[in-house]
PDB file of C-alpha atoms in Angstrom:
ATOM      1  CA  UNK A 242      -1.943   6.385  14.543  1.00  0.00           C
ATOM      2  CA  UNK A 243       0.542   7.098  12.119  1.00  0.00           C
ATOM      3  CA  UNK A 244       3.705   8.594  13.924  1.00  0.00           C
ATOM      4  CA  UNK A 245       5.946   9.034  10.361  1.00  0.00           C
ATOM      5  CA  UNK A 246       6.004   7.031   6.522  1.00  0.00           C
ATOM      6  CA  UNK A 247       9.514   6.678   6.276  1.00  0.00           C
ATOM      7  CA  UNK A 248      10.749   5.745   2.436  1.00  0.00           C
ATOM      8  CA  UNK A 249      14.459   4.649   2.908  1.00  0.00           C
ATOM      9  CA  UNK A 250      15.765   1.773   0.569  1.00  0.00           C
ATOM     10  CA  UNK A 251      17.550  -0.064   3.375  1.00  0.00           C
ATOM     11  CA  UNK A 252      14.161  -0.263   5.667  1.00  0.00           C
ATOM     12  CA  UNK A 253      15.106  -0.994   9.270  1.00  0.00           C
ATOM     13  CA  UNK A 254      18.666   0.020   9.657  1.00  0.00           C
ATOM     14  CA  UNK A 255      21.057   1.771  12.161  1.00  0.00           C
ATOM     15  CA  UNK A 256      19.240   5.247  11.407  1.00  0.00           C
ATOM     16  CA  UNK A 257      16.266   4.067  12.311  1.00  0.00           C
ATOM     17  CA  UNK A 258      17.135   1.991  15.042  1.00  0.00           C
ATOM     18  CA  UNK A 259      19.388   4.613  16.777  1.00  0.00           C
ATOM     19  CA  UNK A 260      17.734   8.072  15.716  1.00  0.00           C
ATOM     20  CA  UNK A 261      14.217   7.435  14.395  1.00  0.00           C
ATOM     21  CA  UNK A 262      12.541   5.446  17.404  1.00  0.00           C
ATOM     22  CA  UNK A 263      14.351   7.510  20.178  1.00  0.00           C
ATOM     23  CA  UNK A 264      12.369  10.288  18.541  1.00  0.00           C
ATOM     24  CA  UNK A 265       9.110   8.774  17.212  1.00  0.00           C
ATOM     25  CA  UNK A 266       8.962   6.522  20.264  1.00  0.00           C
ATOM     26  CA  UNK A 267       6.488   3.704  17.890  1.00  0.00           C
ATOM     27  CA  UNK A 268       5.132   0.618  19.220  1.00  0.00           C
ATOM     28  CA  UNK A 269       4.779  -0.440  15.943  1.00  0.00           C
ATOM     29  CA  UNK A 270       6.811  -0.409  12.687  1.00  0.00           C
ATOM     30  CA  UNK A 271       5.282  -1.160   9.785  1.00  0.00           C
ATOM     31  CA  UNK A 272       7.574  -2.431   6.790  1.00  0.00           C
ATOM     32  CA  UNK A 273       5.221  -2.403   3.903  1.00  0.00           C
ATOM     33  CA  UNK A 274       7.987  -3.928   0.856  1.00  0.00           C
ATOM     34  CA  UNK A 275       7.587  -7.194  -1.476  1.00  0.00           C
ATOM     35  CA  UNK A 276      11.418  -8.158  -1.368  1.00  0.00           C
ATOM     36  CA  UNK A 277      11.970  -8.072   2.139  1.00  0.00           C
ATOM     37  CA  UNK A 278       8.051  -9.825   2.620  1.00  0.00           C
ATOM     38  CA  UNK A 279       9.209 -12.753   0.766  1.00  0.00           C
ATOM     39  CA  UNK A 280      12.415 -13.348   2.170  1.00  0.00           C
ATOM     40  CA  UNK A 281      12.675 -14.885   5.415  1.00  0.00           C
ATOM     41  CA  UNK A 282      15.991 -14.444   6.182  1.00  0.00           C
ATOM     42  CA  UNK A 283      15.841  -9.956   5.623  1.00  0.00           C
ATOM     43  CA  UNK A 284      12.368 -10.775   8.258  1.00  0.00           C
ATOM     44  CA  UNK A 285      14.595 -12.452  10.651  1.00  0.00           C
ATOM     45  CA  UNK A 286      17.095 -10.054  10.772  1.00  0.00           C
ATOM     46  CA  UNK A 287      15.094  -6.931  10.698  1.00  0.00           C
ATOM     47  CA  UNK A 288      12.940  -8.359  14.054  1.00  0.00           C
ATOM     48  CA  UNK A 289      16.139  -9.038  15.503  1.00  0.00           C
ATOM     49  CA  UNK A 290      17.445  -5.491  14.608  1.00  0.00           C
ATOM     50  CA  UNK A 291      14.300  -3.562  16.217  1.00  0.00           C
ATOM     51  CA  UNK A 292      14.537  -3.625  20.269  1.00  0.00           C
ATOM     52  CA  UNK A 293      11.428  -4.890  22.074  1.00  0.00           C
ATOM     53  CA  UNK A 294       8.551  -4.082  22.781  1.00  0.00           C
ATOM     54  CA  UNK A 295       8.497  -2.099  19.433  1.00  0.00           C
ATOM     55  CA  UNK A 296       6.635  -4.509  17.413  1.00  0.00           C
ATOM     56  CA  UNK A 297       7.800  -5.856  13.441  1.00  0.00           C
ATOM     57  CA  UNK A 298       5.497  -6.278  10.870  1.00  0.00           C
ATOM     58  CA  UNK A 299       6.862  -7.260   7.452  1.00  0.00           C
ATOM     59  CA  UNK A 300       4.353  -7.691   4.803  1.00  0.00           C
ATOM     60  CA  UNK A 301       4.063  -6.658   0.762  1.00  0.00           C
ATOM     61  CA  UNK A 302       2.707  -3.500  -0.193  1.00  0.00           C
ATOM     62  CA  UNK A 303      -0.583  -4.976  -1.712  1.00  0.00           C
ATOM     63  CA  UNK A 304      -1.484  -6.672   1.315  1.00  0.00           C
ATOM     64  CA  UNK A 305      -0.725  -4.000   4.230  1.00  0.00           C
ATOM     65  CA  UNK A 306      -3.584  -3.241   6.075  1.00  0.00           C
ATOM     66  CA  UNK A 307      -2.732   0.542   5.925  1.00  0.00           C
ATOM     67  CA  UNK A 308      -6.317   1.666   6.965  1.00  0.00           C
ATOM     68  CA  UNK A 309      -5.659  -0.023  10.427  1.00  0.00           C
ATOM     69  CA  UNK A 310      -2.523   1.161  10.625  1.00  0.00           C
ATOM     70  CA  UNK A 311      -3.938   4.753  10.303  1.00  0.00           C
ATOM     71  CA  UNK A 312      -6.891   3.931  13.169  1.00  0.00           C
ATOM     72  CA  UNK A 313      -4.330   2.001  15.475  1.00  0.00           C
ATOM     73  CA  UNK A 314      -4.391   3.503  18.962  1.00  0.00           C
ATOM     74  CA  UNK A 315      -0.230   2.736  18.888  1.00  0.00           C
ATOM     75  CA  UNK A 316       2.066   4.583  17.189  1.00  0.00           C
ATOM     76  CA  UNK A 317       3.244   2.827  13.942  1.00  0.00           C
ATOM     77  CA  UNK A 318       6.277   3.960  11.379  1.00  0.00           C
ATOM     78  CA  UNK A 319       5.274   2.661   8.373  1.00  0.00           C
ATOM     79  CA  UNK A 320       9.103   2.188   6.174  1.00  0.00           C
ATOM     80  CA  UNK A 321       8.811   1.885   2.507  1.00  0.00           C
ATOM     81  CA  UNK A 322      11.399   1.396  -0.053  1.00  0.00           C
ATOM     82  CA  UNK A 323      10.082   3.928  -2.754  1.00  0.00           C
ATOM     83  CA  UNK A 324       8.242   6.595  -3.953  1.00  0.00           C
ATOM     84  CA  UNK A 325       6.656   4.639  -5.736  1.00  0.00           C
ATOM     85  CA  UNK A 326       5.603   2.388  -2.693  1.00  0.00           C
ATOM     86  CA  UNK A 327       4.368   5.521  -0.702  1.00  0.00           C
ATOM     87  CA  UNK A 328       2.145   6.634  -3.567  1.00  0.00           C
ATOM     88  CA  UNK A 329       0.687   2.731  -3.809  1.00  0.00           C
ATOM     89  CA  UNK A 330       0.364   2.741  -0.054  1.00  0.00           C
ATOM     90  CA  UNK A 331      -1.888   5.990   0.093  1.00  0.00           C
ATOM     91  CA  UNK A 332      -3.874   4.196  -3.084  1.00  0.00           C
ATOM     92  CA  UNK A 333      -4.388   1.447  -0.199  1.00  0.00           C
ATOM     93  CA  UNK A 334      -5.627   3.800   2.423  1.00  0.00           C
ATOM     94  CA  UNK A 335      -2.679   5.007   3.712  1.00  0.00           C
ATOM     95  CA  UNK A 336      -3.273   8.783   5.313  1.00  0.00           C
ATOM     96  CA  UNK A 337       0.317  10.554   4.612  1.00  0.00           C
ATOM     97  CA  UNK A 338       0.541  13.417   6.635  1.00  0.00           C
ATOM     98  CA  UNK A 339       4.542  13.026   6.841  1.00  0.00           C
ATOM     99  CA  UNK A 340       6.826  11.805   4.325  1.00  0.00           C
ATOM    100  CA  UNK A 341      10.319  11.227   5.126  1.00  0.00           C
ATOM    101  CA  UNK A 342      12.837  10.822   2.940  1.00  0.00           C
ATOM    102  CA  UNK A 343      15.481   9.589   4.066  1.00  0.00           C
ATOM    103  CA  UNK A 344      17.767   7.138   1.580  1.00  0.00           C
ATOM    104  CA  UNK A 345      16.826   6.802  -1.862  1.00  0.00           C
ATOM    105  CA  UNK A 346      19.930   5.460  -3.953  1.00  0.00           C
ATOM    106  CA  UNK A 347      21.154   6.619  -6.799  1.00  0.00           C
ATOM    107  CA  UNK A 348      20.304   5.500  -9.881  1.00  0.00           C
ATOM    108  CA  UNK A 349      20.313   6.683 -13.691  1.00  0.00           C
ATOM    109  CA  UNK A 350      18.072   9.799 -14.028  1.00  0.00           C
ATOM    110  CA  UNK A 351      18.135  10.233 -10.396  1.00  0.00           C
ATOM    111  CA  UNK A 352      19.458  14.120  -9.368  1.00  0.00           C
ATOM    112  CA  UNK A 353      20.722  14.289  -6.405  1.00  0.00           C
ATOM    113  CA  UNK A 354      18.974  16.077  -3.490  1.00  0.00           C
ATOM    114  CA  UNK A 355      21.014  15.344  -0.334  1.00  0.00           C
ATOM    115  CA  UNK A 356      23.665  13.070   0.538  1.00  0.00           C
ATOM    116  CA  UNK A 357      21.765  10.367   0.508  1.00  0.00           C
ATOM    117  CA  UNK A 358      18.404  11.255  -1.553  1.00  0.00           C
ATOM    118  CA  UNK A 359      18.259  10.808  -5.501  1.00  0.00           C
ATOM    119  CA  UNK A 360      15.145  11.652  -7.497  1.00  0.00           C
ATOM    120  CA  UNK A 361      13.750  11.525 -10.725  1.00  0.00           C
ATOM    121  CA  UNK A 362      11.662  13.752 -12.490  1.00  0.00           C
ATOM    122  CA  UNK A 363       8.632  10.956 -12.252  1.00  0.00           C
ATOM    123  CA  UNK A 364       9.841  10.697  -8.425  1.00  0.00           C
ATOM    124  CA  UNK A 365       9.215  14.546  -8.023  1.00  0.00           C
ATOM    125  CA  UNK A 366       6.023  14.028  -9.992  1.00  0.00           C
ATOM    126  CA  UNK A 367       4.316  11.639  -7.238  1.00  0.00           C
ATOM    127  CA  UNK A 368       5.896  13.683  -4.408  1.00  0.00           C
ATOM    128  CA  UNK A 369       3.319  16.703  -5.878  1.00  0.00           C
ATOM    129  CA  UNK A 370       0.949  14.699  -5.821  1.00  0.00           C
ATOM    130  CA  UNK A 371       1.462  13.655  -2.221  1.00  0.00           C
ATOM    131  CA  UNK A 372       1.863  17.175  -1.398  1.00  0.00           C
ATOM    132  CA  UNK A 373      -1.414  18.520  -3.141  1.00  0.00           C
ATOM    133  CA  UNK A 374      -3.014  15.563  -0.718  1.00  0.00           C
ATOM    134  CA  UNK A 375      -1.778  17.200   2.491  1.00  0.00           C
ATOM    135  CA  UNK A 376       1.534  15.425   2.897  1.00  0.00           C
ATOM    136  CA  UNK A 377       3.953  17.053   4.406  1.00  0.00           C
ATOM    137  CA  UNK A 378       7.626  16.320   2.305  1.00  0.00           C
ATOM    138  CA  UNK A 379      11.170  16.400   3.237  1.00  0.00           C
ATOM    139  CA  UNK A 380      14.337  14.883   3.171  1.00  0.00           C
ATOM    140  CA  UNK A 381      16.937  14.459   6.077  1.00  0.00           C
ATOM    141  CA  UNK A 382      18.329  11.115   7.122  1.00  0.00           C
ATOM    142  CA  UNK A 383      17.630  11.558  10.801  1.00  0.00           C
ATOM    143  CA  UNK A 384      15.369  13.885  13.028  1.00  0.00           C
ATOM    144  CA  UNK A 385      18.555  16.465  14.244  1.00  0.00           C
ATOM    145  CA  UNK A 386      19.433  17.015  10.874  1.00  0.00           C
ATOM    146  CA  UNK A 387      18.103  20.221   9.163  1.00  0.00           C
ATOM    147  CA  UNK A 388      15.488  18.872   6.926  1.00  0.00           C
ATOM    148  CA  UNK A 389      14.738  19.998   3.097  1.00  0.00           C
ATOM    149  CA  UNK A 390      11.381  20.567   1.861  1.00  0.00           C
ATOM    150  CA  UNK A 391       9.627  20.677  -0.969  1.00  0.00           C
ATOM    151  CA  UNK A 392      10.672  23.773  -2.085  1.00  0.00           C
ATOM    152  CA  UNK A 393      14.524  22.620  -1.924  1.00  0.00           C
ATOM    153  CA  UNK A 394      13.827  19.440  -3.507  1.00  0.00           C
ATOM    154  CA  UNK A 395      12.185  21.311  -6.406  1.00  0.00           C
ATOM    155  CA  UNK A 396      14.947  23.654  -6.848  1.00  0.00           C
ATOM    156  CA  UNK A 397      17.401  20.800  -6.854  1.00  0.00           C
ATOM    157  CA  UNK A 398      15.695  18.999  -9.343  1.00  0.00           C
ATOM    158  CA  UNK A 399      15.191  22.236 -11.426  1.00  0.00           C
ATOM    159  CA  UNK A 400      19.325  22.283 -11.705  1.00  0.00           C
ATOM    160  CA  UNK A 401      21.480  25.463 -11.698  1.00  0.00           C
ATOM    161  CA  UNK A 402      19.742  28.213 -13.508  1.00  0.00           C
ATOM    162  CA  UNK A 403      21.302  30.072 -15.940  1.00  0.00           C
ATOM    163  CA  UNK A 404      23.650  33.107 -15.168  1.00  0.00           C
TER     164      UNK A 404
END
């Protein structure tokens, strides 16, 4: 079962540690990214970083086994890095019916949405899309924080209208 898809550039961090699996209470997080898959030294400190018994599993994108993810009788956050990632993911049999997002850096043609959210316009693009498939969108950086849907992410990426 699929407790939250998380898509936060920094994967497991202090947010997530501290805030996210307090709330979600997981057994399971899934990191579904290519960099961090093929680097042995972001694995080892990522497992390290997560408290047992919530189980790490670190694998690329095109290789997560999202459908059992989705039938798992555990609760699993699946992180990914991008929008881009989530939309791939859901190609792979990933059921979204949450999308977080929580850090996406800035980045040239990114507007900013929150603090710590930039999008593009091909960014919003895929986040319709997600939408029209039953997702569920918004934006906070952890689960006490007033989140912004996709109604607010819309308007911020429409820019100040004219007066």
């Amino acid at each position: 079962m699929i407790a939250l898809v998380r898509v936060d550039n920094r994967l497991i961090h202090g947010q997530v540690v501290e805030a996210w699996l307090p709330e979600l209470k997981p057994a399971r997080i899934l990191v579904a990214d290519d960099g961090a898959a093929g680097n042995a030294l972001t694995r080892a400190a990522m497992g390290l970083a997560v408290p047992p018994p919530v189980k790490v599993d670190i694998m690329p994108v095109g290789t997560a086994d999202f459908a059992a993810a989705v039938a798992s009788p555990e609760r699993v956050l699946v992180l990914l890095r991008d929008v881009a990632a989530a939309l791939s993911a859901r190609e792979r049999g990933l059921e979204i019916s949450r999308l977080n997002l929580g850090n996406v850096h800035f980045a040239p043609g990114r507007v900013q949405v929150s603090s710590s959210v930039y999008l593009s316009p091909s960014e919003l693009v895929a986040l319709r899309a997600l939408a029209a498939s039953g997702a569920v969108i918004d934006v906070r950086a952890i689960p006490k924080e007033k989140a912004l849907g996709m109604s607010e992410i819309e308007a911020k990426l429409a820019g100040p209208t004219p007066g």
